[in-house]
Coordinates of C-alpha atoms and ligand atoms in Angstrom, one line a residue:
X1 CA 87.9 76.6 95.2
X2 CA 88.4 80.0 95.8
X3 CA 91.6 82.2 95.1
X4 CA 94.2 82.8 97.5
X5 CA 92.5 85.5 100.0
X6 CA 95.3 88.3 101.0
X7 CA 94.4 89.8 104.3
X8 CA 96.4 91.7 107.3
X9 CA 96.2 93.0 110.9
X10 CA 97.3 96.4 111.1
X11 CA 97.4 97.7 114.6
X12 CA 98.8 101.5 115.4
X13 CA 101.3 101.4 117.8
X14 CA 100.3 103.1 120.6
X15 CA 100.6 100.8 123.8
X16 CA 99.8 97.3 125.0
X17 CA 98.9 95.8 122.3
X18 CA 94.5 95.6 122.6
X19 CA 93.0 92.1 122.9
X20 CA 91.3 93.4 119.3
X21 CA 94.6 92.8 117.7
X22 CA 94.3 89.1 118.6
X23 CA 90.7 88.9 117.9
X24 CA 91.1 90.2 114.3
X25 CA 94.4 88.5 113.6
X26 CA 92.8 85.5 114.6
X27 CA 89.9 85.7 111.8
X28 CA 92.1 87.4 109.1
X29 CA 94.4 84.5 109.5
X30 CA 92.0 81.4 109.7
X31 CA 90.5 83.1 106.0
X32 CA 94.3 83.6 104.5
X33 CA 94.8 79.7 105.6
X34 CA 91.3 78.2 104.3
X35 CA 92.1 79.9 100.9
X36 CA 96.0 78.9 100.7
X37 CA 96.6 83.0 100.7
X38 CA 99.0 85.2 103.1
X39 CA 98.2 87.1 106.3
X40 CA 100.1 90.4 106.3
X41 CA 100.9 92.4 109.4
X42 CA 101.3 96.3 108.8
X43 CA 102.5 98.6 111.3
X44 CA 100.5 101.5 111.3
X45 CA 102.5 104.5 113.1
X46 CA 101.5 107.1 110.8
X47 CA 99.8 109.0 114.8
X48 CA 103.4 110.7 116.0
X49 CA 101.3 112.0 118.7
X50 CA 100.7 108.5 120.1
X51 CA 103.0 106.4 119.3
X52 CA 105.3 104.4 121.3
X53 CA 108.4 102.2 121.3
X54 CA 108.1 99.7 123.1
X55 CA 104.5 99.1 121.6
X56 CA 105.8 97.1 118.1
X57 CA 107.4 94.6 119.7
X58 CA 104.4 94.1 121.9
X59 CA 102.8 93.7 119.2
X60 CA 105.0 90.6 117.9
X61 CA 105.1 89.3 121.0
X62 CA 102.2 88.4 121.9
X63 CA 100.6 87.4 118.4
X64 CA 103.8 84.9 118.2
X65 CA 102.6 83.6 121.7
X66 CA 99.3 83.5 120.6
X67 CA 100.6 81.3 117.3
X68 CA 99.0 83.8 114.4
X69 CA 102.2 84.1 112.7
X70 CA 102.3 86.2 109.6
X71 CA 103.9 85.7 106.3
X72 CA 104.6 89.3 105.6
X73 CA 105.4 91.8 108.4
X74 CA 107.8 94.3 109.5
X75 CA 110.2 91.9 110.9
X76 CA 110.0 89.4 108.2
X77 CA 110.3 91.1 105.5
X78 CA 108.2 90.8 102.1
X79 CA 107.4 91.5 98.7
X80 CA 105.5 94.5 99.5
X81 CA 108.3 95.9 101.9
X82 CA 108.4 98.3 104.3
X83 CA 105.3 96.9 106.2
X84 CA 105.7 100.3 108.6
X85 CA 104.3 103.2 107.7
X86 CA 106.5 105.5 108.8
X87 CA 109.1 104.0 106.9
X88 CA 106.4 104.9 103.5
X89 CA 105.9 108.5 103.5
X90 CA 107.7 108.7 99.8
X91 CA 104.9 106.1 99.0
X92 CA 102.4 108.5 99.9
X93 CA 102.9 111.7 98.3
X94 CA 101.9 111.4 94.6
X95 CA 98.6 109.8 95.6
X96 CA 98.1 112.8 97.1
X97 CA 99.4 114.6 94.1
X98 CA 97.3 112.6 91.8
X99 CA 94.1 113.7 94.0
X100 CA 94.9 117.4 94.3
X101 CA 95.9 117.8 90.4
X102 CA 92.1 115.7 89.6
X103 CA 90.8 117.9 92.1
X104 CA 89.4 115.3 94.5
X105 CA 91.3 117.3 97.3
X106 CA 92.5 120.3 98.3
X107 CA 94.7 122.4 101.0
X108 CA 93.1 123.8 104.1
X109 CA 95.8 126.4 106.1
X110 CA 92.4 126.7 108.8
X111 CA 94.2 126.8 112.2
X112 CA 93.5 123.9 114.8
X113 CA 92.2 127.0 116.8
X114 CA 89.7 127.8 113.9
X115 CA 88.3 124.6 113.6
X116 CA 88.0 123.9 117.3
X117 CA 85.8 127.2 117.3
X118 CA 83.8 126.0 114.4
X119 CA 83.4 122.2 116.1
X120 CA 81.9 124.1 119.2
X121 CA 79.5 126.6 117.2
X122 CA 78.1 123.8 115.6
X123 CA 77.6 122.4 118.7
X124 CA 76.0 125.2 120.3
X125 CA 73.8 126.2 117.7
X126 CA 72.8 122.1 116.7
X127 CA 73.5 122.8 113.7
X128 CA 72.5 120.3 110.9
X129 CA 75.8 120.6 108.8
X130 CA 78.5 119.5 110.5
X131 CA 82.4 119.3 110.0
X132 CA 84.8 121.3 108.0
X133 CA 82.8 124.4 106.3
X134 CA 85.4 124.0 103.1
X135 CA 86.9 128.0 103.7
X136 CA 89.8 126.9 102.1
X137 CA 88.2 125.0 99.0
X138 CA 88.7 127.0 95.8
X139 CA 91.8 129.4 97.3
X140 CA 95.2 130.3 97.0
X141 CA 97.3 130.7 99.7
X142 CA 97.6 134.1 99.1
X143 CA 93.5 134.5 99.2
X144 CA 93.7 132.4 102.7
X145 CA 96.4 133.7 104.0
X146 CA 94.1 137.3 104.3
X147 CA 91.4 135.8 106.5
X148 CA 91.5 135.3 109.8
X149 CA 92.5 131.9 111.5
X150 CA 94.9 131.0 109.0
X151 CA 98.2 128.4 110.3
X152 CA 101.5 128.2 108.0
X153 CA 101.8 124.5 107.5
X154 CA 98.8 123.5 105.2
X155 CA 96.8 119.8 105.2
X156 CA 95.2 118.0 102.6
X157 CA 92.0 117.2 102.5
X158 CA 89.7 115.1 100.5
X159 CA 86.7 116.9 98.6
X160 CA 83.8 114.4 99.3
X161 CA 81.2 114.9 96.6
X162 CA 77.7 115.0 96.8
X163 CA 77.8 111.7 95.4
X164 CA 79.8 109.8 97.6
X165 CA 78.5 106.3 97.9
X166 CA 77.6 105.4 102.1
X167 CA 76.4 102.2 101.4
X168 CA 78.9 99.1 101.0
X169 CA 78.4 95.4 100.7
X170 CA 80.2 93.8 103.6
X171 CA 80.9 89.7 103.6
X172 CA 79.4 89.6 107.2
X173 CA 76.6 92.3 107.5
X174 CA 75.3 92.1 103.9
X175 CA 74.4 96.0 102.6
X176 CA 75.7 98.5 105.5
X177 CA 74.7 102.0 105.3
X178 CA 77.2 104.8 107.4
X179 CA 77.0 108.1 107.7
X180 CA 78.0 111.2 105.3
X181 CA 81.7 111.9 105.9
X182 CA 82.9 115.5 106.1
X183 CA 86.4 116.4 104.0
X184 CA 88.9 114.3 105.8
X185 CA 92.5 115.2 106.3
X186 CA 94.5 112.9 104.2
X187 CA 97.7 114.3 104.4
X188 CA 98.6 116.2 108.4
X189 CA 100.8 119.5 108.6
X190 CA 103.8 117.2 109.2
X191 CA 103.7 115.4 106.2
X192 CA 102.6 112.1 107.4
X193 CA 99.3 110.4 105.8
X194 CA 96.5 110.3 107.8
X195 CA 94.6 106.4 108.4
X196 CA 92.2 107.0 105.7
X197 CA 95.1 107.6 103.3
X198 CA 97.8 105.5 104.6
X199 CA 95.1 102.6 104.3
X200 CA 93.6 102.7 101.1
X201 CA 96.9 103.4 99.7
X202 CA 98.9 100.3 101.7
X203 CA 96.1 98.1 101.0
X204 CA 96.0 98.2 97.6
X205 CA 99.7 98.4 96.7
X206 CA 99.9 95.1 98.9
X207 CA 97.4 93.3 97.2
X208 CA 94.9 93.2 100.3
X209 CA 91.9 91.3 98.6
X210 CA 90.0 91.2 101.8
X211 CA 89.8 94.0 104.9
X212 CA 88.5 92.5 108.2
X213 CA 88.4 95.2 110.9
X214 CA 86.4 95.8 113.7
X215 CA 82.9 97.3 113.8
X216 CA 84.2 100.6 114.8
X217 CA 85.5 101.5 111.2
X218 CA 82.2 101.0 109.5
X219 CA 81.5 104.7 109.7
X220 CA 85.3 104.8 108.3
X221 CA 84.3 102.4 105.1
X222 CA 82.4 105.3 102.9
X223 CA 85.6 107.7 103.0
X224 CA 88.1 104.5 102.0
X225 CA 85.4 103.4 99.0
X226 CA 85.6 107.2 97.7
X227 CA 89.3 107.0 97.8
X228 CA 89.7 103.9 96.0
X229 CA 87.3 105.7 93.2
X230 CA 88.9 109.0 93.2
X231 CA 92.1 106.9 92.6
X232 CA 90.6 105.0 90.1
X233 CA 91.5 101.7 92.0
X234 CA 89.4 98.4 92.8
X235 CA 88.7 98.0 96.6
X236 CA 89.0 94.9 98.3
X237 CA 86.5 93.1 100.4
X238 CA 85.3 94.6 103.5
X239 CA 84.1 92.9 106.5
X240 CA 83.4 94.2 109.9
X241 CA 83.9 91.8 112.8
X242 CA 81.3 92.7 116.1
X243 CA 83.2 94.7 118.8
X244 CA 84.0 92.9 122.1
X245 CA 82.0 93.7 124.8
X246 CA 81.9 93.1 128.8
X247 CA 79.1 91.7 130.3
X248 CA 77.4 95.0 131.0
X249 CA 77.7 95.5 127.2
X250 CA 80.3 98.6 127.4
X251 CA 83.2 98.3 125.1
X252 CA 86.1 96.5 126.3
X253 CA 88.6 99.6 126.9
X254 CA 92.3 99.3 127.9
X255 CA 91.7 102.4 130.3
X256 CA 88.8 100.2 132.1
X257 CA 89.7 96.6 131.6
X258 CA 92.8 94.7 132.3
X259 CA 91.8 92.2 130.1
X260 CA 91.9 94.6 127.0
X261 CA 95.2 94.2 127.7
X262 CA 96.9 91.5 125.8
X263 CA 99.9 90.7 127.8
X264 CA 97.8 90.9 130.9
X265 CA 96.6 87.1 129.7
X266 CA 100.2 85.9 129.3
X267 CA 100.5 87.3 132.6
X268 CA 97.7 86.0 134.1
X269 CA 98.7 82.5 132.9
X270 CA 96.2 81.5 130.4
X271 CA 97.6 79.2 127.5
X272 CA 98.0 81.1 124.3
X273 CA 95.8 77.7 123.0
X274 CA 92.8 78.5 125.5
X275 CA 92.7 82.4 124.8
X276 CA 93.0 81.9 120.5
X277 CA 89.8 79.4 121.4
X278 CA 87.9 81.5 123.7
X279 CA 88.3 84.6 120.8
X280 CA 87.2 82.5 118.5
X281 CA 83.9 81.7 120.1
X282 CA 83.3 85.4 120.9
X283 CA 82.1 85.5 117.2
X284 CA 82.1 82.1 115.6
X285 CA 80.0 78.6 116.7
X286 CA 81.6 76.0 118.1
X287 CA 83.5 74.7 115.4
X288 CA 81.8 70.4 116.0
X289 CA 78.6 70.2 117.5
X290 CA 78.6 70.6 121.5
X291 CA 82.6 70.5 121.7
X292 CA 83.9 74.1 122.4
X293 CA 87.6 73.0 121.9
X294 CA 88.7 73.2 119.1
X295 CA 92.5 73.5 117.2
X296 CA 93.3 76.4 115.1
X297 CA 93.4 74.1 112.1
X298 CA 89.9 73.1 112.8
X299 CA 88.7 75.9 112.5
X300 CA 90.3 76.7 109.2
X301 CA 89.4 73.6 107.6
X302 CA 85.1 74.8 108.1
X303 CA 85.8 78.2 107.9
X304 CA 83.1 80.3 106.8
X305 CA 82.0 84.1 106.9
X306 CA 78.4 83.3 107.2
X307 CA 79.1 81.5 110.5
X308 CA 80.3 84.7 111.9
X309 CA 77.6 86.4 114.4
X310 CA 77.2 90.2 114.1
X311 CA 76.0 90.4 117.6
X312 CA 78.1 92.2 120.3
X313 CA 80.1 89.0 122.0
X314 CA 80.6 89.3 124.9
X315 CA 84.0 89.2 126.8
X316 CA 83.1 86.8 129.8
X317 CA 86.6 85.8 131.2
X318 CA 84.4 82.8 133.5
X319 CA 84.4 81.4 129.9
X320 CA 87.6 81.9 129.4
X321 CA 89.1 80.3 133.1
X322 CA 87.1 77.3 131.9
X323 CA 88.5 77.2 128.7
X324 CA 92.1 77.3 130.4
X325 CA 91.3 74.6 132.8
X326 CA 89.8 72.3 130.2
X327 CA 93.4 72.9 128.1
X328 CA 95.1 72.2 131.2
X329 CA 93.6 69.1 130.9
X330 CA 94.4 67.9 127.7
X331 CA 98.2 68.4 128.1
X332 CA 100.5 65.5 129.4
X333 CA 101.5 66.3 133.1
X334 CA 105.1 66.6 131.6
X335 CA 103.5 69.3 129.1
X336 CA 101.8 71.2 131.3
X337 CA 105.0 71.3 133.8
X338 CA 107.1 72.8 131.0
X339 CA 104.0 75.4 130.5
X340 CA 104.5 76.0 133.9
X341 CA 107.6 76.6 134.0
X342 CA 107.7 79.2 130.7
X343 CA 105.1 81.3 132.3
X344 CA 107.3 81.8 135.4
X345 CA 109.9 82.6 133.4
X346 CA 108.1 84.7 131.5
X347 CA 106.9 86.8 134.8
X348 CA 110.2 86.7 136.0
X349 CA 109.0 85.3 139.5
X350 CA 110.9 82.3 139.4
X351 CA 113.3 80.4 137.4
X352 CA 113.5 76.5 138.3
X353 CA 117.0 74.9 138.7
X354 CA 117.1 71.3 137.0
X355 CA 116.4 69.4 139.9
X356 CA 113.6 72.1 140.8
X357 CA 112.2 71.3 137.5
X358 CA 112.4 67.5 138.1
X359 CA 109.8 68.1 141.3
X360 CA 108.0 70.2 139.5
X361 CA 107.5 67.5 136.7
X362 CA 107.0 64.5 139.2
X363 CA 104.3 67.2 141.0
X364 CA 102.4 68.2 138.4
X365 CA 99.8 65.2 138.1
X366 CA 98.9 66.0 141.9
X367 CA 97.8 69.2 140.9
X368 CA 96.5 69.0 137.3
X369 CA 92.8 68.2 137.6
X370 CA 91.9 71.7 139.4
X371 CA 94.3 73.8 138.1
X372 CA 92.8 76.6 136.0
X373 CA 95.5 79.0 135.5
X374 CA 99.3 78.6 135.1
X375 CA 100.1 80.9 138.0
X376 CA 98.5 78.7 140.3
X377 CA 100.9 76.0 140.4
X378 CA 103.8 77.9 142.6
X379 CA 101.2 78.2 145.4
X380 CA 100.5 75.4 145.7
X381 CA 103.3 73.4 145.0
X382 CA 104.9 75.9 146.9
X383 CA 105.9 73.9 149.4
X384 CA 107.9 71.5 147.4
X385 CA 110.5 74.2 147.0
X386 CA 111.0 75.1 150.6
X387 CA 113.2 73.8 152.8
X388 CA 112.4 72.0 155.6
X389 CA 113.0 74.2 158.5
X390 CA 111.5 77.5 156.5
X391 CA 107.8 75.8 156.2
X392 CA 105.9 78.5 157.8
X393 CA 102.2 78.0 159.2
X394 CA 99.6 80.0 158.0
X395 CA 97.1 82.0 160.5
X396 CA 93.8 80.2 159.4
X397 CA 95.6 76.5 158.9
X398 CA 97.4 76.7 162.7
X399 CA 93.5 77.8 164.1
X400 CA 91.4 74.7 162.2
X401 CA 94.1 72.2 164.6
X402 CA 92.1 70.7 167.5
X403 CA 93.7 69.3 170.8
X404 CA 94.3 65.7 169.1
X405 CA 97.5 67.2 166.6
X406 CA 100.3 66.5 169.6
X407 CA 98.4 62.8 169.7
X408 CA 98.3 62.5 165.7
X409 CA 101.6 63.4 165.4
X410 CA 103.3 61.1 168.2
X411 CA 101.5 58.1 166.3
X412 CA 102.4 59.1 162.6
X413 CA 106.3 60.3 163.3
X414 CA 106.9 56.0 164.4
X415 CA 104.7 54.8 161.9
X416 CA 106.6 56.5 159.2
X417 CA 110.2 55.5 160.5
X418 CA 108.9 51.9 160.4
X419 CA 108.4 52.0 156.4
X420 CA 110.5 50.0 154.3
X421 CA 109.5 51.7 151.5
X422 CA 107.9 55.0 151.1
X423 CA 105.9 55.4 147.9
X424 CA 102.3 56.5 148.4
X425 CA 100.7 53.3 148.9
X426 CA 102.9 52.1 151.5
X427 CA 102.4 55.5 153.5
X428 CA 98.9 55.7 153.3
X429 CA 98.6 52.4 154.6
X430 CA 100.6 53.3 157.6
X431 CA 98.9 56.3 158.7
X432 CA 95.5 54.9 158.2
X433 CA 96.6 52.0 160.2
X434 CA 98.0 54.0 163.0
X435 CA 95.8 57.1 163.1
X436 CA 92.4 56.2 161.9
X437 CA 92.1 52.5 163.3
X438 CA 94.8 53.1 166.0
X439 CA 93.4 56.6 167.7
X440 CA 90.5 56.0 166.4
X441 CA 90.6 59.6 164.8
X442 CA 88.5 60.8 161.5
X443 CA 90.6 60.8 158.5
X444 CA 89.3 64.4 158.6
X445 CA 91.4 65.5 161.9
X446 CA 94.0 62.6 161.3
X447 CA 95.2 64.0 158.3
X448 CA 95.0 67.6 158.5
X449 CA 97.6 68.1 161.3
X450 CA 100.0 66.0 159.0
X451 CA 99.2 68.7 155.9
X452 CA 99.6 71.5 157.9
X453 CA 103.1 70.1 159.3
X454 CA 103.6 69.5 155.6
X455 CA 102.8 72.5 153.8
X456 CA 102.0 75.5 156.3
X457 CA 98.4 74.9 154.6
X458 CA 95.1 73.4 155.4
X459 CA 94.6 73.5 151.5
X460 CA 97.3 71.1 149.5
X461 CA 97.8 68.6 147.3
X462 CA 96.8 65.5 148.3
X463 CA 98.5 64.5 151.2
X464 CA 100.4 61.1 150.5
X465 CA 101.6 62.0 147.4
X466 CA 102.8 64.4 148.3
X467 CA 104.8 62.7 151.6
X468 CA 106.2 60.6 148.9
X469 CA 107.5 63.4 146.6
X470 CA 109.0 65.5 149.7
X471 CA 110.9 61.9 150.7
X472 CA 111.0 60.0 154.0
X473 CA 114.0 62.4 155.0
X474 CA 111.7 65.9 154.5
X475 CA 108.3 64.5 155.7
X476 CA 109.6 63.1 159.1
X477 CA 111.8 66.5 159.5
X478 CA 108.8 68.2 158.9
X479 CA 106.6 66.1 161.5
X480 CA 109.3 66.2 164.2
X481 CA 109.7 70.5 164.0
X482 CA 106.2 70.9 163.8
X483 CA 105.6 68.0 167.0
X484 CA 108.1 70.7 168.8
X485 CA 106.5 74.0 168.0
X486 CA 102.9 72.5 169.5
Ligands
LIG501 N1 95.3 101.0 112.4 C1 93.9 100.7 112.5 C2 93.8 100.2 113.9 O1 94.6 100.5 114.8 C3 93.6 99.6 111.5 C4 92.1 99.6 111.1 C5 91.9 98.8 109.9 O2 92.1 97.6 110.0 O3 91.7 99.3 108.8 O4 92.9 99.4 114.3

């Protein structure tokens, strides 16, 4: 059995929250669960520059829709409190200390300008050193302070040695090799830590036994292993997951894609079930043979690093839409209507009233078996919710009527008044009777005229269900102003 795993997300702040968040939660959480442990969430708003507000809450937001709730985490509280990084500056500074008194770092006053101008002669001249040249190693201030290029406020940096290890073992990749790092800024001019600091520092003091990232912070991973030795501390685990990629293989960017977005899913309407599955199989098997569905707790239960692919997934949301649809699915209709109903809600676009929500329940199975996102109910239940004298006829539906609508319509208003009852059996029976055998019409052109009275629409639910949802009252006040208007 193997020992409780700690492990934590710790996204920066710095807008809608990135579908990456998700994706990593997702796999730091299902290893916390298989090994009994805790899944941490960190707040990493240590970048002033790009921070913003509204971003944290995002943040909670949408991991609680997406059900990767974490034990730990700025709202909840925890043992290894505050989970924000702002909020930990005084937990910083004698790590720092501790570094610049063993001489593993140093100050550098260099000016922003300064190392701007030495960024872009390395460029020009190709040269094979790159980074920070190290003008300020081995100075006082007052030895600085005489050379040109010189900025009041000093940084940190750490003095990476000769030495410095670039190879790591990660869970998923086996032996990585990154390149050499120059001397990182650990602590900025403002006093805040940078990453590389804030991180080493936050994951060992919580106990983090196991850091799962993305790719992108391999080249990050030699810098954090020198740390934890210049500190004289253990490091955890490392594994990188593969970056998400579109199907043209460029990274999923929240500048380029909508669905980097997060929230753009909720909005969307995808179930927070269909999206955790379709991240899941970005970099994991199908959890039991053939079956791409699969519950959160099933994939726990075989969870296993190895299974993890290192190959760029790609992010192909036609997988996704039929991941949605075959959720849809597997809810009861009265399930699904409740979903329904949350994600309008949710967008603010409509808000059911209790008998509203009573249609909308009794509607639902009609429109079920092709729905594949949440947000396509309303269209096309649409109807349902209008009254009778507002059903307006769309351009394309009024144009696919042929000369026999005034005929169909003459036949089916008596047929309907003559039903005792008016459940969908009893109606279809009617207007098959008196359109197709009477007229002698093809269901085709028999039935569309009634829809379009109906709905506005050529496309709908189908038709005699959905007479017997909108009533004898509705249907035959729909059939009589429509009779008029042709
Ligand atoms: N704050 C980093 C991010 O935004 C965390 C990277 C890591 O997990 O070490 O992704």
């Amino acid at each position: 059995m193997t020992s409780p795993a700690r492990l934590r997300v710790a996204p920066s702040p710095t807008g809608d929250p990135h579908v990456g968040t998700a994706y990593m939660s997702l796999f730091n959480l299902a290893y916390a669960r298989k090994t009994g442990g805790q899944f941490v969430l960190r707040i990493e708003d240590t970048d002033r520059a790009r921070y913003q507000a509204d971003s944290e809450q995002q943040v909670f937001d949408t991991l609680r829709w997406l059900d990767l709730d974490w034990d730990e985490g700025p709202d909840v509280g925890g043992p290894y409190a505050p989970y924000r990084q702002s909020e930990r500056l005084d937990t910083y500074r004698p790590f720092v200390e501790q570094l610049l008194a063993d001489g593993h770092a140093y100050y550098c006053w260099c000016s922003p300008e300064r190392l701007t101008a030495l960024r872009e002669e390395q460029q020009r001249t190709k040269s094979p050193v790159t980074g920070y040249d190290r003008l300020c190693y081995g100075k006082t201030r007052e030895e600085r302070a005489a050379l040109p290029g010189f900025s009041e406020n000093p940084v940190v940096r750490m003095l990476v040695p000769d030495d410095v290890p670039l190879e790591f073992d990660d869970i998923i990749r086996g032996r990585v090799a990154a390149p050499r790092p120059d001397d990182q800024v650990i602590l900025k001019a403002d006093g805040f830590p940078t990453y590389h600091l804030a991180v080493v520092v936050d994951d060992h003091l919580m106990g983090i036994t196991h850091v799962v990232r993305g790719e992108e912070w391999i080249s990050s991973t030699p810098k954090h292993v020198l740390l934890y030795r210049m500190l004289g501390l253990t490091p955890p685990a490392f594994a990188h997951m593969p970056l998400l990629r579109n199907t043209d293989k460029s990274k999923i960017s929240k500048r380029k894609n909508p669905a980097a977005r997060l929230t753009w899913f909720r909005e969307q309407g995808y179930l927070p079930e269909a999206l955790r599955n379709f991240l899941q199989l970005l970099a994991y098997p199908p959890v039991e043979g053939d079956s791409e569905l699969a519950t959160f707790a099933e994939f726990v239960a075989g969870f296993d690093w190895a299974k993890v692919n290192t190959v760029g997934p790609i992010f192909d949301l036609k997988k996704l839409d039929w991941l949605n649809g075959a959720y849809i699915r597997t809810l009861s209709p009265s399930a699904l209507a409740d979903r329904i109903a949350e994600h309008y809600a949710y967008t603010g676009e409509w808000t059911p009233s209790a008998a509203e929500l009573e249609t909308l329940r009794a509607a639902t199975p009609l429109i079920q078996e092709r729905l594949t996102l949440l947000s396509e109910a309303l269209p096309k239940l649409q109807f349902l919710f209008t009254a009778d004298d507002d059903v307006v006829v769309e351009e394309d539906a009024a144009k696919a009527l042929n000369e026999d609508a005034p005929r169909v319509l003459d036949a089916a208003i008596p047929a309907l008044e003559a039903l005792e009852s008016f459940d969908t059996a009893s109606v279809e029976a009617a207007l098959r009777a008196a359109l197709v055998d009477g007229l002698g019409i093809k269901p085709k052109f028999a039935f569309g005229p009634l829809r379009v009275a109906l709905t506005g629409s050529r496309v709908s639910p189908p038709l005699f269900e959905s007479m017997e949802l909108l009533g004898r009252d509705s249907t035959l006040a729909r059939l009589r102003r429509f009779r008029t208007s042709r």
